[in-house]
Coordinates of C-alpha atoms and ligand atoms in Angstrom, one line a residue:
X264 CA 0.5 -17.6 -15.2
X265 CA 3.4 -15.3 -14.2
X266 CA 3.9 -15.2 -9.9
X267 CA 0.1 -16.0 -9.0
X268 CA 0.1 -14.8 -5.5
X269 CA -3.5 -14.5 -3.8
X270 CA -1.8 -11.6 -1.6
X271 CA -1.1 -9.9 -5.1
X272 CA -4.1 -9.7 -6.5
X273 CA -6.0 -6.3 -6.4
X274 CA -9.9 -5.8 -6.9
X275 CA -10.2 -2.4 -8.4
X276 CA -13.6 -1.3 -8.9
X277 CA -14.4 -4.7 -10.4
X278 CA -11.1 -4.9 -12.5
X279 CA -9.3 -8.4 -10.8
X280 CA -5.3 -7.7 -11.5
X281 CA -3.6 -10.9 -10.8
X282 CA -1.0 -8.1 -9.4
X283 CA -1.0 -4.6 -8.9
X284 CA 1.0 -3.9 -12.3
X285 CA -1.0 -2.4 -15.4
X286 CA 0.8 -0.7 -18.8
X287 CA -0.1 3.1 -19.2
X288 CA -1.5 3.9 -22.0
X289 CA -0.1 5.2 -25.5
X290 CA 3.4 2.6 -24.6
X291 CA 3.1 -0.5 -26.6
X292 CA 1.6 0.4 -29.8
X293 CA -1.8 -0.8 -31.1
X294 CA -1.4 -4.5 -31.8
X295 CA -1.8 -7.5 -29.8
X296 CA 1.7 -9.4 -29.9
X297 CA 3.7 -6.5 -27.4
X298 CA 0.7 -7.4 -25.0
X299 CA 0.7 -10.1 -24.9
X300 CA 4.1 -10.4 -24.3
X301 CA 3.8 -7.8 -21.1
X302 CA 1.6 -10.1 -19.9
X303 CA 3.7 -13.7 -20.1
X304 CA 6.3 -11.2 -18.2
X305 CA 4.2 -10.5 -15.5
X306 CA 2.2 -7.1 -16.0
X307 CA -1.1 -7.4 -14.1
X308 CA -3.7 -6.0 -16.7
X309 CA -2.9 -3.0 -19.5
X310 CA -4.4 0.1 -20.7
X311 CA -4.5 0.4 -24.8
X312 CA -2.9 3.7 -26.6
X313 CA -5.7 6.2 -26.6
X314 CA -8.6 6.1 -29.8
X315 CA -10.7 8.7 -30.9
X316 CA -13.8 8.2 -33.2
X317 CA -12.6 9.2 -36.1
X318 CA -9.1 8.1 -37.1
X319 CA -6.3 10.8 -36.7
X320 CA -2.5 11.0 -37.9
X321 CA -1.1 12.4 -35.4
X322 CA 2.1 15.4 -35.4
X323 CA 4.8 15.5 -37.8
X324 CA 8.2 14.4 -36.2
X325 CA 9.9 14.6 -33.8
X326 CA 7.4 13.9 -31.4
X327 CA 9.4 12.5 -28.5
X328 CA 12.6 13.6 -27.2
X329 CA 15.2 12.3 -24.5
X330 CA 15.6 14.9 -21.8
X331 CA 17.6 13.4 -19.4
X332 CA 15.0 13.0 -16.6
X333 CA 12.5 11.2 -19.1
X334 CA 10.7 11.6 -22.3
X335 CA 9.2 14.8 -23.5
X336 CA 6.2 13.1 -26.3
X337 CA 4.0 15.6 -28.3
X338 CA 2.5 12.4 -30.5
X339 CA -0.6 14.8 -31.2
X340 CA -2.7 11.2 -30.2
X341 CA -2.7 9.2 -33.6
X342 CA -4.7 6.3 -33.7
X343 CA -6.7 4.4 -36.6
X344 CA -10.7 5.2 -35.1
X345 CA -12.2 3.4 -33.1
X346 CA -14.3 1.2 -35.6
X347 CA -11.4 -0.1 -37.1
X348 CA -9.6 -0.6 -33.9
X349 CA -12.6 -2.4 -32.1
X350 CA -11.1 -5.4 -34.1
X351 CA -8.2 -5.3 -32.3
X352 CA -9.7 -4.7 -29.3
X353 CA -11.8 -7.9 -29.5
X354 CA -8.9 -9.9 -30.5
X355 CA -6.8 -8.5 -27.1
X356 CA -9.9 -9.9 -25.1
X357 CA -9.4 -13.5 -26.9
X358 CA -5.8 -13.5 -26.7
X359 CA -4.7 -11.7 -23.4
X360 CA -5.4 -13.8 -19.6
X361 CA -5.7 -10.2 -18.0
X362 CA -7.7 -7.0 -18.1
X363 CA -7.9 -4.7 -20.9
X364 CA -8.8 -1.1 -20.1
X365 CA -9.5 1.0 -23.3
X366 CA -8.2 4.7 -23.3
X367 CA -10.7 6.6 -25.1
X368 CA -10.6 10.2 -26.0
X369 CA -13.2 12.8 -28.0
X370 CA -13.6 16.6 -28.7
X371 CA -17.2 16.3 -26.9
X372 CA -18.9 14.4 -24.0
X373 CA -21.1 12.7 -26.9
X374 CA -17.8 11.4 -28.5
X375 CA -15.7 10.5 -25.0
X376 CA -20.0 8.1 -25.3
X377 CA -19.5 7.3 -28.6
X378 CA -16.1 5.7 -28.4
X379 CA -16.6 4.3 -24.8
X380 CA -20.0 2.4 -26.0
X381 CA -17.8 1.0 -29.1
X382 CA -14.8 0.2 -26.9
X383 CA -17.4 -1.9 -24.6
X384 CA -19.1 -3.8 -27.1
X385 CA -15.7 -4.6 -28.5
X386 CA -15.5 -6.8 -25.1
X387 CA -12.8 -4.9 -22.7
X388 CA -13.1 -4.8 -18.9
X389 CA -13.5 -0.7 -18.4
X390 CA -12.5 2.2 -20.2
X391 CA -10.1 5.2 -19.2
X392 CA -10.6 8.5 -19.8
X393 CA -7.9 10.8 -21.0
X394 CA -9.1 13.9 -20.0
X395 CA -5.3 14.6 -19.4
X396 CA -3.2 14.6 -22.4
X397 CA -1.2 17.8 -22.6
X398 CA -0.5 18.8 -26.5
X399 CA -4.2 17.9 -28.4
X400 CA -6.4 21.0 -28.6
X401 CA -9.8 20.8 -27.6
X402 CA -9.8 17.2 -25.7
X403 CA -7.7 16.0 -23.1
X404 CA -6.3 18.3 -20.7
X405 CA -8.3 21.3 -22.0
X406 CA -11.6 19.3 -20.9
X407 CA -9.8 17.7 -18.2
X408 CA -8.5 21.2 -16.4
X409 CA -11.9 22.1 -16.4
X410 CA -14.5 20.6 -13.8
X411 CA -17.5 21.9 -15.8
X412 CA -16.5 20.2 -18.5
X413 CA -15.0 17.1 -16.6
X414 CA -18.4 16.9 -15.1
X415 CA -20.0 16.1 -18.0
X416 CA -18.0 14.0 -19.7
X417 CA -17.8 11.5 -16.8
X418 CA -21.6 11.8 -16.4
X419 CA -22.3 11.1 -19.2
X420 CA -19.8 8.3 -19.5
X421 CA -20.9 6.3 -16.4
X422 CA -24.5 7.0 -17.6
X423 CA -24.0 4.9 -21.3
X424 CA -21.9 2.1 -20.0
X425 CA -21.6 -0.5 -17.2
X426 CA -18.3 -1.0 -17.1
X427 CA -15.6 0.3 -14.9
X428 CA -14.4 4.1 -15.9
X429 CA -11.2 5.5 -14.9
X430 CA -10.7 9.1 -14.8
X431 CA -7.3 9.8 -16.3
X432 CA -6.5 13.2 -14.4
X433 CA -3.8 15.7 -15.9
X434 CA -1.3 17.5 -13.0
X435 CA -1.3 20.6 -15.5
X436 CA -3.8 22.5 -13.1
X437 CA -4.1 24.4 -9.8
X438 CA -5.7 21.5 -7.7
X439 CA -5.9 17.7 -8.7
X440 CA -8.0 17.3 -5.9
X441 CA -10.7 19.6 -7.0
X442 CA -11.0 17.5 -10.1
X443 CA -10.6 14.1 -8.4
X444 CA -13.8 15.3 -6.4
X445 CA -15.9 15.8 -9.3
X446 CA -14.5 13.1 -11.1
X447 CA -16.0 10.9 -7.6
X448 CA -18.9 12.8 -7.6
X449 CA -19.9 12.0 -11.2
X450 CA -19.8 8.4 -10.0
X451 CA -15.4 7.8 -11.7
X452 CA -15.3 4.4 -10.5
X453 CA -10.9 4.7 -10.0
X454 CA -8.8 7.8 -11.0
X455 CA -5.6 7.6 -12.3
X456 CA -2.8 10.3 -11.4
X457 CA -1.7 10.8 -13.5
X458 CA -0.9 12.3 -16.8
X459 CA 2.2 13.8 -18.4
X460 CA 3.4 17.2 -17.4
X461 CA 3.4 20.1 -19.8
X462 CA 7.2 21.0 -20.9
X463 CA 9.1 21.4 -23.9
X464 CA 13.3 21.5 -24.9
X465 CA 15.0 23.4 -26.8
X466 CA 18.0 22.8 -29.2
X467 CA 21.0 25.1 -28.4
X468 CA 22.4 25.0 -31.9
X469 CA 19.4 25.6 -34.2
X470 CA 17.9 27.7 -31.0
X471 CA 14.1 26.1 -32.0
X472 CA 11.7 23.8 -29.9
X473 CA 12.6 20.3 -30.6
X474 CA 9.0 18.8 -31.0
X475 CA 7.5 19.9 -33.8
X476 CA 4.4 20.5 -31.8
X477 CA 7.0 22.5 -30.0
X478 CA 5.1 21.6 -26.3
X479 CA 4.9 17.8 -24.8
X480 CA 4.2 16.4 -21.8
X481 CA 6.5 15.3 -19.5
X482 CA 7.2 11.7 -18.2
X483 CA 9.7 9.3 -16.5
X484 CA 12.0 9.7 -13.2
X485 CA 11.6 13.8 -13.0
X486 CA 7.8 13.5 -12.7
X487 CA 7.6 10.5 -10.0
X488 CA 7.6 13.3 -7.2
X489 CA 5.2 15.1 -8.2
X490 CA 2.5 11.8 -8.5
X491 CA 3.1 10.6 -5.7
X492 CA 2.3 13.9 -3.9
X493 CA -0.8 14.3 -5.8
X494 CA -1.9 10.4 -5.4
X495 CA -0.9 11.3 -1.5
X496 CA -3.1 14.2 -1.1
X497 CA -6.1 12.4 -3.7
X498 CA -6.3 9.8 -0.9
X499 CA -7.2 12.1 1.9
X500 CA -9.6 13.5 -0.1
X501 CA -11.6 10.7 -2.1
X502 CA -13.2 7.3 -1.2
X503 CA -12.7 5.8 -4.5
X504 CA -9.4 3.2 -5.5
X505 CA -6.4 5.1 -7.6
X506 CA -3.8 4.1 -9.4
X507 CA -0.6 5.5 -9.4
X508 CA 1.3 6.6 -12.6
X509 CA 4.3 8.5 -12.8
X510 CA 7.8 7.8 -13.6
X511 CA 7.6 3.9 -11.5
X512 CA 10.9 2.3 -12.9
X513 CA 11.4 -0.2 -10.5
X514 CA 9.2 -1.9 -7.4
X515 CA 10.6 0.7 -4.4
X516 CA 8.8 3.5 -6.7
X517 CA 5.6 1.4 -7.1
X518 CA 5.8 0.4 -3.2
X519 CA 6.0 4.4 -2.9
X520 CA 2.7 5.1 -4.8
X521 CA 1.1 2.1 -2.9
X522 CA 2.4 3.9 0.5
X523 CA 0.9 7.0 -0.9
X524 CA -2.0 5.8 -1.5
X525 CA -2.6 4.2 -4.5
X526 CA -4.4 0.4 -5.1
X527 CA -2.1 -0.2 -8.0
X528 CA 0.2 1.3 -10.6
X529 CA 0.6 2.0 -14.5
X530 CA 4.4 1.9 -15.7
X531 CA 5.0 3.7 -19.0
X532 CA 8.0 5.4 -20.0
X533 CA 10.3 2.4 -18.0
X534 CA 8.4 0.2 -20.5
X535 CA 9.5 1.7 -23.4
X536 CA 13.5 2.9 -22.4
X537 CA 14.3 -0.9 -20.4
X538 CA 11.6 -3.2 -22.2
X539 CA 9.1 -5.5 -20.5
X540 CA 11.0 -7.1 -18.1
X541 CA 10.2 -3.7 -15.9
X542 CA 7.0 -5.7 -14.6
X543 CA 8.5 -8.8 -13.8
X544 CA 11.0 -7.0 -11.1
X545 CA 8.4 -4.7 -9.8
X546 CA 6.2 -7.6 -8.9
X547 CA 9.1 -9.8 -7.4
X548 CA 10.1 -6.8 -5.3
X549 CA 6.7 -6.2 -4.0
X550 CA 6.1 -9.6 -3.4
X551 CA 9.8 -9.6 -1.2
X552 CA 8.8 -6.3 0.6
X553 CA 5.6 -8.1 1.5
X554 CA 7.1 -10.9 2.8
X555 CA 10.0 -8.2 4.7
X556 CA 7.2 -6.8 6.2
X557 CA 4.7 -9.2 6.9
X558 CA 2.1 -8.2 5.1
X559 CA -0.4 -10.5 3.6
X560 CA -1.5 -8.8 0.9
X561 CA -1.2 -6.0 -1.5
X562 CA -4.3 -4.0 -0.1
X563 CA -2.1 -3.7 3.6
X564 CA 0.5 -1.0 2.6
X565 CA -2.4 1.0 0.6
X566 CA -2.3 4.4 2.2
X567 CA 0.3 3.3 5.2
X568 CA 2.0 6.7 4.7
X569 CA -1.1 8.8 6.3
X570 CA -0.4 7.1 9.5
X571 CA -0.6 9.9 12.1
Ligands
FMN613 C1 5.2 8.0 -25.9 C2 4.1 8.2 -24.9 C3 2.8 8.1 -25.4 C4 1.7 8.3 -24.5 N1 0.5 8.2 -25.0 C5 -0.6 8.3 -24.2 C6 -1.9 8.1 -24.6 O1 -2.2 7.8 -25.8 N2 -2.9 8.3 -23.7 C7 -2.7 8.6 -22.4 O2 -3.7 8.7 -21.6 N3 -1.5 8.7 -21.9 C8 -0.4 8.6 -22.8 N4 0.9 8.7 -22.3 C9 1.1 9.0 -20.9 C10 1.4 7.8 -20.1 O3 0.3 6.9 -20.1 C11 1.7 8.1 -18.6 O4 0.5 8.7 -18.0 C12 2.8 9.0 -18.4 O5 3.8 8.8 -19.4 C13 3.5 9.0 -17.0 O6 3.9 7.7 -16.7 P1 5.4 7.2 -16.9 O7 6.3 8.2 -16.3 O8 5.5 5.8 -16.3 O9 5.6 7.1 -18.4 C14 2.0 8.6 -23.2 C15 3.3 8.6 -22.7 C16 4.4 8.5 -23.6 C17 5.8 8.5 -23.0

């Protein structure tokens, strides 16, 4: 096993990371080879691409485009349903020496139930909800921007299964903190801030939206500020462990969500633009900064930044 350091390991609401690393979702694909690859290469536990009950094609192309700072994805969420993936999900749980977190999504509390219960029985350690993704109407960040609805959804989550649920929280609001209250208070065992950021680009020469949902959410270097303020100001606020997700390309950003506040972090876009060896150097950094610092373990620089 890849750098097994007991001052590493993180124990997040019952998920044990061999490191504080885990792959945000909708990055690798659906299949179990790219996993388990991330995970000979030192990534601490992963979150799969979003499913849905019913399987769903997703938007026409383009649905990503470079811009500069990061990625700008409008995928529309296409995945193959949940009982076909469930498969796959079993197999990951055979095959892979670390935690798999499903990301489940519906257009209802009873489906975000529905495809949590499946994703359970399939064998995985927790489930996350996306209540956050940006450019699906009528699930993700329209249930997620509203506490209501939220409220509900993670109710009735935490009441049909007894595994760990992470609420995936979208920054496309007023307040993260109002929603990482009632996330808490509807018994979210971990949040994870967060989400892409609504934004779109525009091509100078045909003058249209690029994406042919024409909106996307934003992710990659541009957005790391903005997580790590709302992962700073989560952590005054909330009792429960978050992890950190946001534009983390290398281990000085991670150390900066774990400073912030956060137990542990998801890397995404650096995944996909530099390839797997992102997790390697992140944990080797940490691991160095530890040492630099002397700290024993992981869980010591959690929140140091709200020193007064
Ligand atoms: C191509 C692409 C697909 C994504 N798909 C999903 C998804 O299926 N579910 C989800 O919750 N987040 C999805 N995300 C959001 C990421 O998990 C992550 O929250 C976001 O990209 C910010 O982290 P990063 O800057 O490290 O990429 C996706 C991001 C990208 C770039």
């Amino acid at each position: 096993m890849f750098l097994k350091d007991a001052g590493l390991s993180v124990d997040l609401a019952g998920l044990r990371l061999i490191n504080p690393t885990m792959l945000a979702s909708g990055i690798l694909g659906y299949s179990v080879e790219p996993l388990a690859e991330i995970a000979k290469r030192g990534c601490g536990g992963v979150v799969t691409k979003s499913v849905c009950l019913k399987p769903r094609i997703g938007y026409a192309n383009p649905t990503i485009v470079e811009a500069g700072v990061g990625l700008i994805n409008a995928m529309g969420l296409p995945n193959p349903g949940i009982d076909e993936y469930a498969e796959e999900l079993s197999e990951m749980k055979s095959t892979l020496p670390i935690p798999v977190v499903a990301s489940v999504f519906g257009f209802s509390a009873a489906e975000y139930v529905a495809v949590s219960k499946k994703a359970v029985r399939a064998g995985v350690d927790g489930v996350e909800l996306n209540v956050s993704c940006p450019h699906v109407r009528d699930t993700g960040s329209e249930l997620g921007q509203d506490p209501l609805l939220l409220s509900k959804v993670v109710r009735a989550v935490k009441t049909a299964v007894d595994k760990p649920v992470l609420v995936k929280l979208t920054p496309n609001v007023t307040s993260v903190v109002e929603l990482a209250r009632t996330a808490e208070r509807d018994g979210a065992d971990a949040l994870t801030i967060m989400n892409t950021v609504k934004a779109m680009a525009i091509d100078v020469e045909t003058g249209m939206p690029i994406l042919a949902n024409q909106v996307g959410g934003l992710s990659g270097p541009a957005i790391k500020p903005i997580a790590v303020r709302h992962v700073f100001d989560v952590y005054e606020t909330v009792e429960i462990p978050i992890l950190g997700c946001g534009g983390i390309g290398d281990w000085r950003d991670a150390v900066e969500f774990l400073l912030a506040g956060a137990s542990a972090v998801q890397i995404g876009t650096a995944v996909a633009m530099r390839g797997v060896g992102v997790f390697g150097e992140v944990v080797r950094g940490i691991r160095k900064y530890m040492r630099k610092k002397g700290l024993r373990s992981v869980g010591e620089i959690v929140g140091l930044s709200h020193r007064r």
